[in-house]
Structures are given as C-alpha cells and as structure tokens.
Tab-separated table of N, CA and C in Angstrom:
chain	number	residue	atom	x	y	z
A	180	MET	N	215.660	-9.871	-59.958
A	180	MET	CA	214.255	-9.838	-60.275
A	180	MET	C	213.852	-8.500	-60.889
A	181	ARG	N	214.375	-7.400	-60.332
A	181	ARG	CA	214.019	-6.087	-60.847
A	181	ARG	C	214.448	-5.913	-62.301
A	182	GLY	N	215.600	-6.489	-62.659
A	182	GLY	CA	216.057	-6.395	-64.037
A	182	GLY	C	215.080	-7.050	-64.990
A	183	GLY	N	214.508	-8.184	-64.571
A	183	GLY	CA	213.519	-8.869	-65.387
A	183	GLY	C	212.260	-8.050	-65.569
A	184	LEU	N	211.808	-7.402	-64.504
A	184	LEU	CA	210.613	-6.558	-64.601
A	184	LEU	C	210.878	-5.357	-65.497
A	185	ARG	N	212.061	-4.784	-65.390
A	185	ARG	CA	212.416	-3.650	-66.265
A	185	ARG	C	212.423	-4.076	-67.738
A	186	LEU	N	212.858	-5.288	-67.972
A	186	LEU	CA	212.867	-5.820	-69.335
A	186	LEU	C	211.456	-5.845	-69.911
A	187	PHE	N	210.490	-6.370	-69.154
A	187	PHE	CA	209.105	-6.403	-69.615
A	187	PHE	C	208.558	-4.996	-69.805
A	188	ARG	N	208.882	-4.086	-68.887
A	188	ARG	CA	208.402	-2.708	-68.992
A	188	ARG	C	208.988	-2.005	-70.226
A	189	ALA	N	210.190	-2.382	-70.613
A	189	ALA	CA	210.783	-1.804	-71.818
A	189	ALA	C	210.023	-2.236	-73.066
A	190	ILE	N	209.492	-3.457	-73.053
A	190	ILE	CA	208.709	-3.960	-74.178
A	190	ILE	C	207.361	-3.265	-74.232
A	191	SER	N	206.725	-3.144	-73.072
A	191	SER	CA	205.416	-2.502	-72.982
A	191	SER	C	205.276	-1.875	-71.603
A	192	PRO	N	205.316	-0.544	-71.518
A	192	PRO	CA	205.235	0.117	-70.215
A	192	PRO	C	203.970	-0.215	-69.427
A	193	GLN	N	202.890	-0.568	-70.111
A	193	GLN	CA	201.632	-0.854	-69.432
A	193	GLN	C	201.432	-2.331	-69.109
A	194	ILE	N	202.412	-3.176	-69.351
A	194	ILE	CA	202.228	-4.607	-69.103
A	194	ILE	C	201.975	-4.841	-67.616
A	195	ARG	N	201.010	-5.686	-67.334
A	195	ARG	CA	200.599	-5.951	-65.953
A	195	ARG	C	201.329	-7.178	-65.412
A	196	ALA	N	201.398	-7.237	-64.086
A	196	ALA	CA	202.032	-8.386	-63.435
A	196	ALA	C	201.326	-9.678	-63.821
A	197	SER	N	200.004	-9.639	-63.941
A	197	SER	CA	199.259	-10.846	-64.313
A	197	SER	C	199.615	-11.295	-65.732
A	198	GLN	N	199.895	-10.349	-66.616
A	198	GLN	CA	200.291	-10.700	-67.979
A	198	GLN	C	201.686	-11.312	-68.001
A	199	ILE	N	202.578	-10.794	-67.184
A	199	ILE	CA	203.914	-11.374	-67.074
A	199	ILE	C	203.802	-12.798	-66.545
A	200	ASP	N	202.958	-12.991	-65.543
A	200	ASP	CA	202.721	-14.323	-64.990
A	200	ASP	C	202.210	-15.267	-66.074
A	201	MET	N	201.306	-14.783	-66.908
A	201	MET	CA	200.769	-15.609	-67.994
A	201	MET	C	201.864	-15.982	-68.987
A	202	LEU	N	202.706	-15.034	-69.358
A	202	LEU	CA	203.802	-15.330	-70.285
A	202	LEU	C	204.726	-16.403	-69.726
A	203	LEU	N	205.071	-16.279	-68.460
A	203	LEU	CA	205.962	-17.258	-67.836
A	203	LEU	C	205.291	-18.627	-67.745
A	204	THR	N	203.994	-18.641	-67.487
A	204	THR	CA	203.258	-19.908	-67.418
A	204	THR	C	203.200	-20.575	-68.782
A	205	VAL	N	202.953	-19.791	-69.832
A	205	VAL	CA	202.935	-20.347	-71.189
A	205	VAL	C	204.318	-20.860	-71.559
A	206	ALA	N	205.368	-20.175	-71.120
A	206	ALA	CA	206.739	-20.627	-71.398
A	206	ALA	C	206.998	-21.996	-70.775
A	207	MET	N	206.438	-22.226	-69.587
A	207	MET	CA	206.646	-23.500	-68.907
A	207	MET	C	205.692	-24.592	-69.389
A	208	SER	N	204.575	-24.182	-70.022
A	208	SER	CA	203.565	-25.151	-70.497
A	208	SER	C	203.088	-24.769	-71.891
A	209	PRO	N	203.952	-24.903	-72.907
A	209	PRO	CA	203.548	-24.531	-74.268
A	209	PRO	C	202.297	-25.295	-74.700
A	210	GLY	N	201.371	-24.590	-75.334
A	210	GLY	CA	200.144	-25.220	-75.801
A	210	GLY	C	199.069	-25.307	-74.741
A	211	ILE	N	199.277	-24.659	-73.603
A	211	ILE	CA	198.293	-24.667	-72.523
A	211	ILE	C	196.990	-24.033	-73.014
A	212	SER	N	195.874	-24.560	-72.560
A	212	SER	CA	194.588	-23.978	-72.965
A	212	SER	C	194.352	-22.696	-72.176
A	213	GLN	N	193.496	-21.835	-72.723
A	213	GLN	CA	193.183	-20.599	-72.021
A	213	GLN	C	192.526	-20.899	-70.672
A	214	THR	N	191.717	-21.935	-70.604
A	214	THR	CA	191.069	-22.312	-69.350
A	214	THR	C	192.109	-22.736	-68.323
A	215	GLU	N	193.061	-23.586	-68.732
A	215	GLU	CA	194.126	-24.017	-67.820
A	215	GLU	C	194.986	-22.828	-67.389
A	216	LEU	N	195.230	-21.914	-68.318
A	216	LEU	CA	196.026	-20.724	-68.020
A	216	LEU	C	195.324	-19.866	-66.968
A	217	ALA	N	194.013	-19.715	-67.091
A	217	ALA	CA	193.247	-18.953	-66.105
A	217	ALA	C	193.363	-19.593	-64.724
A	218	ILE	N	193.271	-20.904	-64.676
A	218	ILE	CA	193.374	-21.619	-63.394
A	218	ILE	C	194.775	-21.462	-62.803
A	219	GLU	N	195.793	-21.688	-63.628
A	219	GLU	CA	197.190	-21.604	-63.158
A	219	GLU	C	197.540	-20.211	-62.638
A	220	CYS	N	197.012	-19.184	-63.298
A	220	CYS	CA	197.361	-17.803	-62.946
A	220	CYS	C	196.352	-17.163	-61.993
A	221	ASP	N	195.316	-17.911	-61.648
A	221	ASP	CA	194.293	-17.424	-60.716
A	221	ASP	C	193.648	-16.122	-61.192
A	222	VAL	N	193.242	-16.131	-62.457
A	222	VAL	CA	192.520	-15.007	-63.056
A	222	VAL	C	191.305	-15.555	-63.786
A	223	THR	N	190.424	-14.679	-64.209
A	223	THR	CA	189.239	-15.114	-64.936
A	223	THR	C	189.592	-15.472	-66.377
A	224	LEU	N	188.729	-16.247	-66.985
A	224	LEU	CA	188.927	-16.616	-68.389
A	224	LEU	C	188.873	-15.382	-69.284
A	225	SER	N	188.010	-14.427	-68.950
A	225	SER	CA	187.952	-13.204	-69.761
A	225	SER	C	189.242	-12.392	-69.628
A	226	ALA	N	189.869	-12.410	-68.446
A	226	ALA	CA	191.155	-11.719	-68.282
A	226	ALA	C	192.230	-12.364	-69.146
A	227	VAL	N	192.220	-13.702	-69.223
A	227	VAL	CA	193.168	-14.410	-70.088
A	227	VAL	C	192.912	-14.051	-71.541
A	228	SER	N	191.668	-14.064	-71.938
A	228	SER	CA	191.317	-13.754	-73.327
A	228	SER	C	191.787	-12.350	-73.713
A	229	ARG	N	191.538	-11.378	-72.843
A	229	ARG	CA	191.983	-10.000	-73.120
A	229	ARG	C	193.507	-9.921	-73.175
A	230	ALA	N	194.164	-10.579	-72.219
A	230	ALA	CA	195.629	-10.535	-72.186
A	230	ALA	C	196.228	-11.185	-73.430
A	231	VAL	N	195.653	-12.294	-73.854
A	231	VAL	CA	196.145	-12.963	-75.061
A	231	VAL	C	195.961	-12.040	-76.273
A	232	ASP	N	194.827	-11.356	-76.353
A	232	ASP	CA	194.618	-10.396	-77.444
A	232	ASP	C	195.715	-9.337	-77.444
A	233	VAL	N	195.982	-8.751	-76.282
A	233	VAL	CA	196.973	-7.688	-76.169
A	233	VAL	C	198.373	-8.186	-76.518
A	234	MET	N	198.690	-9.405	-76.086
A	234	MET	CA	200.046	-9.922	-76.285
A	234	MET	C	200.211	-10.710	-77.574
A	235	SER	N	199.162	-10.757	-78.398
A	235	SER	CA	199.237	-11.511	-79.646
A	235	SER	C	199.709	-10.625	-80.796
A	236	MET	N	199.724	-11.207	-81.985
A	236	MET	CA	200.101	-10.466	-83.189
A	236	MET	C	199.025	-9.449	-83.567
A	237	ALA	N	197.767	-9.740	-83.230
A	237	ALA	CA	196.650	-8.877	-83.623
A	237	ALA	C	196.542	-7.645	-82.742
A	238	GLY	N	196.871	-7.753	-81.470
A	238	GLY	CA	196.741	-6.633	-80.551
A	238	GLY	C	195.323	-6.503	-80.029
A	239	ARG	N	195.063	-5.403	-79.368
A	239	ARG	CA	193.748	-5.179	-78.770
A	239	ARG	C	192.672	-5.091	-79.831
A	240	ARG	N	191.498	-5.590	-79.494
A	240	ARG	CA	190.379	-5.580	-80.439
A	240	ARG	C	189.882	-4.179	-80.741
A	241	ASP	N	190.062	-3.243	-79.807
A	241	ASP	CA	189.596	-1.877	-80.034
A	241	ASP	C	190.591	-1.059	-80.850
A	242	GLY	N	191.725	-1.681	-81.203
A	242	GLY	CA	192.709	-1.005	-82.045
A	242	GLY	C	193.647	-0.076	-81.300
A	243	LYS	N	193.455	0.076	-80.002
A	243	LYS	CA	194.325	0.947	-79.210
A	243	LYS	C	195.564	0.172	-78.778
A	244	GLY	N	196.675	0.847	-78.723
A	244	GLY	CA	197.908	0.198	-78.288
A	244	GLY	C	198.518	-0.653	-79.388
A	245	GLN	N	199.726	-1.082	-79.138
A	245	GLN	CA	200.440	-1.869	-80.137
A	245	GLN	C	200.255	-3.358	-79.917
A	246	ALA	N	200.367	-4.108	-80.978
A	246	ALA	CA	200.360	-5.570	-80.875
A	246	ALA	C	201.755	-5.992	-80.413
A	247	LEU	N	201.818	-6.730	-79.316
A	247	LEU	CA	203.112	-7.110	-78.777
A	247	LEU	C	203.738	-8.290	-79.504
A	248	GLY	N	202.917	-9.152	-80.099
A	248	GLY	CA	203.443	-10.271	-80.878
A	248	GLY	C	204.175	-11.319	-80.064
A	249	LEU	N	203.787	-11.512	-78.799
A	249	LEU	CA	204.476	-12.457	-77.927
A	249	LEU	C	203.799	-13.821	-77.855
A	250	LEU	N	202.497	-13.877	-78.167
A	250	LEU	CA	201.719	-15.110	-78.056
A	250	LEU	C	200.925	-15.382	-79.320
A	251	THR	N	200.602	-16.649	-79.530
A	251	THR	CA	199.626	-17.039	-80.540
A	251	THR	C	198.561	-17.881	-79.846
A	252	ALA	N	197.353	-17.778	-80.350
A	252	ALA	CA	196.247	-18.571	-79.814
A	252	ALA	C	195.599	-19.302	-80.986
A	253	THR	N	195.522	-20.614	-80.878
A	253	THR	CA	194.933	-21.420	-81.945
A	253	THR	C	193.936	-22.404	-81.350
A	254	ARG	N	192.949	-22.753	-82.152
A	254	ARG	CA	191.955	-23.731	-81.703
A	254	ARG	C	192.591	-25.117	-81.701
A	255	MET	N	192.235	-25.890	-80.681
A	255	MET	CA	192.767	-27.242	-80.561
A	255	MET	C	192.186	-28.120	-81.672
A	256	GLN	N	193.055	-28.877	-82.300
A	256	GLN	CA	192.614	-29.779	-83.355
A	256	GLN	C	191.673	-30.822	-82.745
A	257	GLY	N	190.489	-30.946	-83.325
A	257	GLY	CA	189.511	-31.914	-82.843
A	257	GLY	C	188.558	-31.369	-81.796
A	258	ASP	N	188.825	-30.149	-81.275
A	258	ASP	CA	187.944	-29.523	-80.300
A	258	ASP	C	187.978	-28.017	-80.507
A	259	ASP	N	187.074	-27.514	-81.333
A	259	ASP	CA	187.064	-26.092	-81.677
A	259	ASP	C	186.752	-25.182	-80.487
A	260	ARG	N	186.275	-25.756	-79.388
A	260	ARG	CA	185.942	-24.935	-78.223
A	260	ARG	C	187.178	-24.568	-77.417
A	261	THR	N	188.242	-25.326	-77.551
A	261	THR	CA	189.448	-25.129	-76.747
A	261	THR	C	190.474	-24.316	-77.529
A	262	ILE	N	190.946	-23.248	-76.904
A	262	ILE	CA	191.968	-22.395	-77.519
A	262	ILE	C	193.268	-22.588	-76.752
A	263	CYS	N	194.316	-22.930	-77.488
A	263	CYS	CA	195.632	-23.187	-76.899
A	263	CYS	C	196.563	-22.007	-77.168
A	264	VAL	N	197.423	-21.732	-76.212
A	264	VAL	CA	198.301	-20.563	-76.267
A	264	VAL	C	199.756	-21.014	-76.302
A	265	GLN	N	200.522	-20.386	-77.190
A	265	GLN	CA	201.959	-20.661	-77.292
A	265	GLN	C	202.707	-19.350	-77.472
A	266	LEU	N	203.973	-19.378	-77.134
A	266	LEU	CA	204.834	-18.222	-77.377
A	266	LEU	C	205.195	-18.149	-78.854
A	267	THR	N	205.308	-16.946	-79.373
A	267	THR	CA	205.846	-16.733	-80.711
A	267	THR	C	207.374	-16.749	-80.595
A	268	PRO	N	208.087	-16.755	-81.713
A	268	PRO	CA	209.551	-16.636	-81.621
A	268	PRO	C	209.977	-15.395	-80.828
A	269	LYS	N	209.266	-14.292	-80.994
A	269	LYS	CA	209.568	-13.071	-80.233
A	269	LYS	C	209.332	-13.304	-78.738
A	270	GLY	N	208.257	-14.020	-78.406
A	270	GLY	CA	207.971	-14.350	-77.011
A	270	GLY	C	209.033	-15.246	-76.412
A	271	ILE	N	209.505	-16.211	-77.182
A	271	ILE	CA	210.568	-17.110	-76.720
A	271	ILE	C	211.841	-16.320	-76.460
A	272	GLN	N	212.181	-15.397	-77.362
A	272	GLN	CA	213.368	-14.557	-77.173
A	272	GLN	C	213.249	-13.725	-75.898
A	273	LEU	N	212.062	-13.165	-75.666
A	273	LEU	CA	211.854	-12.348	-74.476
A	273	LEU	C	212.012	-13.185	-73.206
A	274	ILE	N	211.427	-14.366	-73.179
A	274	ILE	CA	211.530	-15.240	-72.009
A	274	ILE	C	212.976	-15.677	-71.801
A	275	ASP	N	213.691	-16.003	-72.886
A	275	ASP	CA	215.104	-16.384	-72.758
A	275	ASP	C	215.918	-15.241	-72.166
A	276	LEU	N	215.672	-14.028	-72.640
A	276	LEU	CA	216.372	-12.856	-72.120
A	276	LEU	C	216.000	-12.622	-70.655
A	277	TYR	N	214.726	-12.782	-70.327
A	277	TYR	CA	214.262	-12.648	-68.942
A	277	TYR	C	214.986	-13.643	-68.029
A	278	LYS	N	215.092	-14.895	-68.480
A	278	LYS	CA	215.774	-15.914	-67.679
A	278	LYS	C	217.239	-15.546	-67.454
A	279	GLN	N	217.906	-15.031	-68.492
A	279	GLN	CA	219.303	-14.661	-68.355
A	279	GLN	C	219.472	-13.508	-67.373
A	280	VAL	N	218.610	-12.496	-67.489
A	280	VAL	CA	218.702	-11.323	-66.629
A	280	VAL	C	218.361	-11.667	-65.189
A	281	THR	N	217.330	-12.492	-65.006
A	281	THR	CA	216.803	-12.750	-63.667
A	281	THR	C	217.464	-13.912	-62.960
A	282	TYR	N	217.661	-15.004	-63.675
A	282	TYR	CA	218.110	-16.234	-63.025
A	282	TYR	C	219.436	-16.769	-63.552
A	283	GLY	N	220.060	-16.048	-64.435
A	283	GLY	CA	221.285	-16.541	-65.017
A	283	GLY	C	221.061	-17.678	-66.008
A	284	GLY	N	219.827	-17.812	-66.532
A	284	GLY	CA	219.548	-18.790	-67.570
A	284	GLY	C	218.545	-19.863	-67.239
A	285	ALA	N	218.297	-20.178	-65.981
A	285	ALA	CA	217.366	-21.242	-65.617
A	285	ALA	C	216.044	-20.663	-65.125
A	286	LEU	N	214.955	-21.273	-65.545
A	286	LEU	CA	213.646	-20.825	-65.078
A	286	LEU	C	213.035	-21.877	-64.201
C-alpha cells in the first residue's frame, strides 16, 4: 500500500487522500457523474469539482500548480447539467501502475 501512495506523491506531492480515492473510484466507474462521485467518496460536490479541476488537463482555475492531466470532465449528452468524469490515458497508466505496485495487478 505504501508503494502506491509514494507513486501518487511522486506525481504530485500535494495530492490528497480524497483525490486518490476519487481517481480510484473513477477507474472503477468510468463516466461517473460528479454528483455520483461525491456520494461514493463522501465529499461535497464542490470538493469534487475542485479536485477534477486540479487533476484535469486545465489545472487549477487560479493558475497555481501544474495540470496533472489525469481526468477529463465532459457534459453528458442530452443533459447539459450532468458532468461525467473519466480517466485520461495518463490517468489510466497511473492507475495501472498503482495496481501493479499495490496489488500485483488486480484492483
């Protein structure tokens, strides 16, 4: 388990446990809505929104810090109010590496 946490810290030293939880949840439920993600991870919707910004290609809205490029957020087709979250190829690689380091390949 510690090896997996070190892996995330190597990507971003400031990454929070709740953000790691969100990444793992998105890996298990690709296309999950931000609302469902908030419920699954037991955080507020605004916390999910901020975390998605930080872990997306765009990065933080205030311009501080680097864009991690691990997630994408897109509006659901047919319902512009719902935003769905998926891993980017970089996010998939990180989760695959995490699984290998932590669980020997299975999540």
